[in-house]
XYZ file of C-alpha atoms in Angstrom:
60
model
C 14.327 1.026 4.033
C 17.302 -1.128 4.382
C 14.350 -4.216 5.413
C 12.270 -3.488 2.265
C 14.724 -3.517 -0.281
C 16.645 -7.246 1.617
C 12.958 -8.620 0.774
C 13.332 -7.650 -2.688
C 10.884 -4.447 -3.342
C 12.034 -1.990 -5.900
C 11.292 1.743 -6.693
C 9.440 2.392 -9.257
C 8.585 6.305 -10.094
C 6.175 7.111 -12.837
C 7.942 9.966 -14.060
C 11.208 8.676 -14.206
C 12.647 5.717 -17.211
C 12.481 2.204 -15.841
C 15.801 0.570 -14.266
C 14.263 -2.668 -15.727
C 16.530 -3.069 -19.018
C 19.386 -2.611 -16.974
C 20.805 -6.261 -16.640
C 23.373 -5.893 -14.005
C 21.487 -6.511 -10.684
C 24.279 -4.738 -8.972
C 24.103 -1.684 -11.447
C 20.379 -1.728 -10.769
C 20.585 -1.371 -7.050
C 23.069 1.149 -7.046
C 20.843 3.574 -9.455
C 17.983 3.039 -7.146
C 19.509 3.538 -4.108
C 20.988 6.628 -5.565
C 17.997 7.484 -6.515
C 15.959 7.500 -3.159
C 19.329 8.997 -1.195
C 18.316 12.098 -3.750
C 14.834 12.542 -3.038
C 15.807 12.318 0.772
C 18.278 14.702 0.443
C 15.941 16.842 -1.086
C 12.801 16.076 1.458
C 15.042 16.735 4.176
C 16.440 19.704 2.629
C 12.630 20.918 2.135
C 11.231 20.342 5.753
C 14.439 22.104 7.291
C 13.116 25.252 4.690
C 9.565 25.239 5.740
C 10.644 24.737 9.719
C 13.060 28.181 9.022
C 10.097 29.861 7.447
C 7.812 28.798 10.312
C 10.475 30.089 12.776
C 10.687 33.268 11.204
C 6.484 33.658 10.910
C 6.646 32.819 14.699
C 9.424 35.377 15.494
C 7.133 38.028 13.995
């Protein structure tokens, strides 16, 4: 991820406001990096539910 973002490349999500009226660069990059540490957090968080809920199918 680290690669992509040193080239430039942004995050854009549809369904989200735009980070493009914020001015400060630095400001910028530190939303969207929050931003994507979230939804990793939470696809992370997902995949260890559905690998529990395939143990427990398994164990039955």
């Amino acid at each position: 991820m680290n690669q992509v973002q040193d080239k430039g490349a942004t995050l854009e999500i549809l369904n989200l406001p735009s980070l493009n009226g914020i001015q400060d660069d630095n400001l910028r990059r530190l939303l969207n990096n929050l931003i994507i540490e979230l939804f990793k957090y939470t696809a992370e968080n997902e995949r260890k539910q559905i690998c529990e809920r395939q143990g427990i199918e398994l164990a039955k």
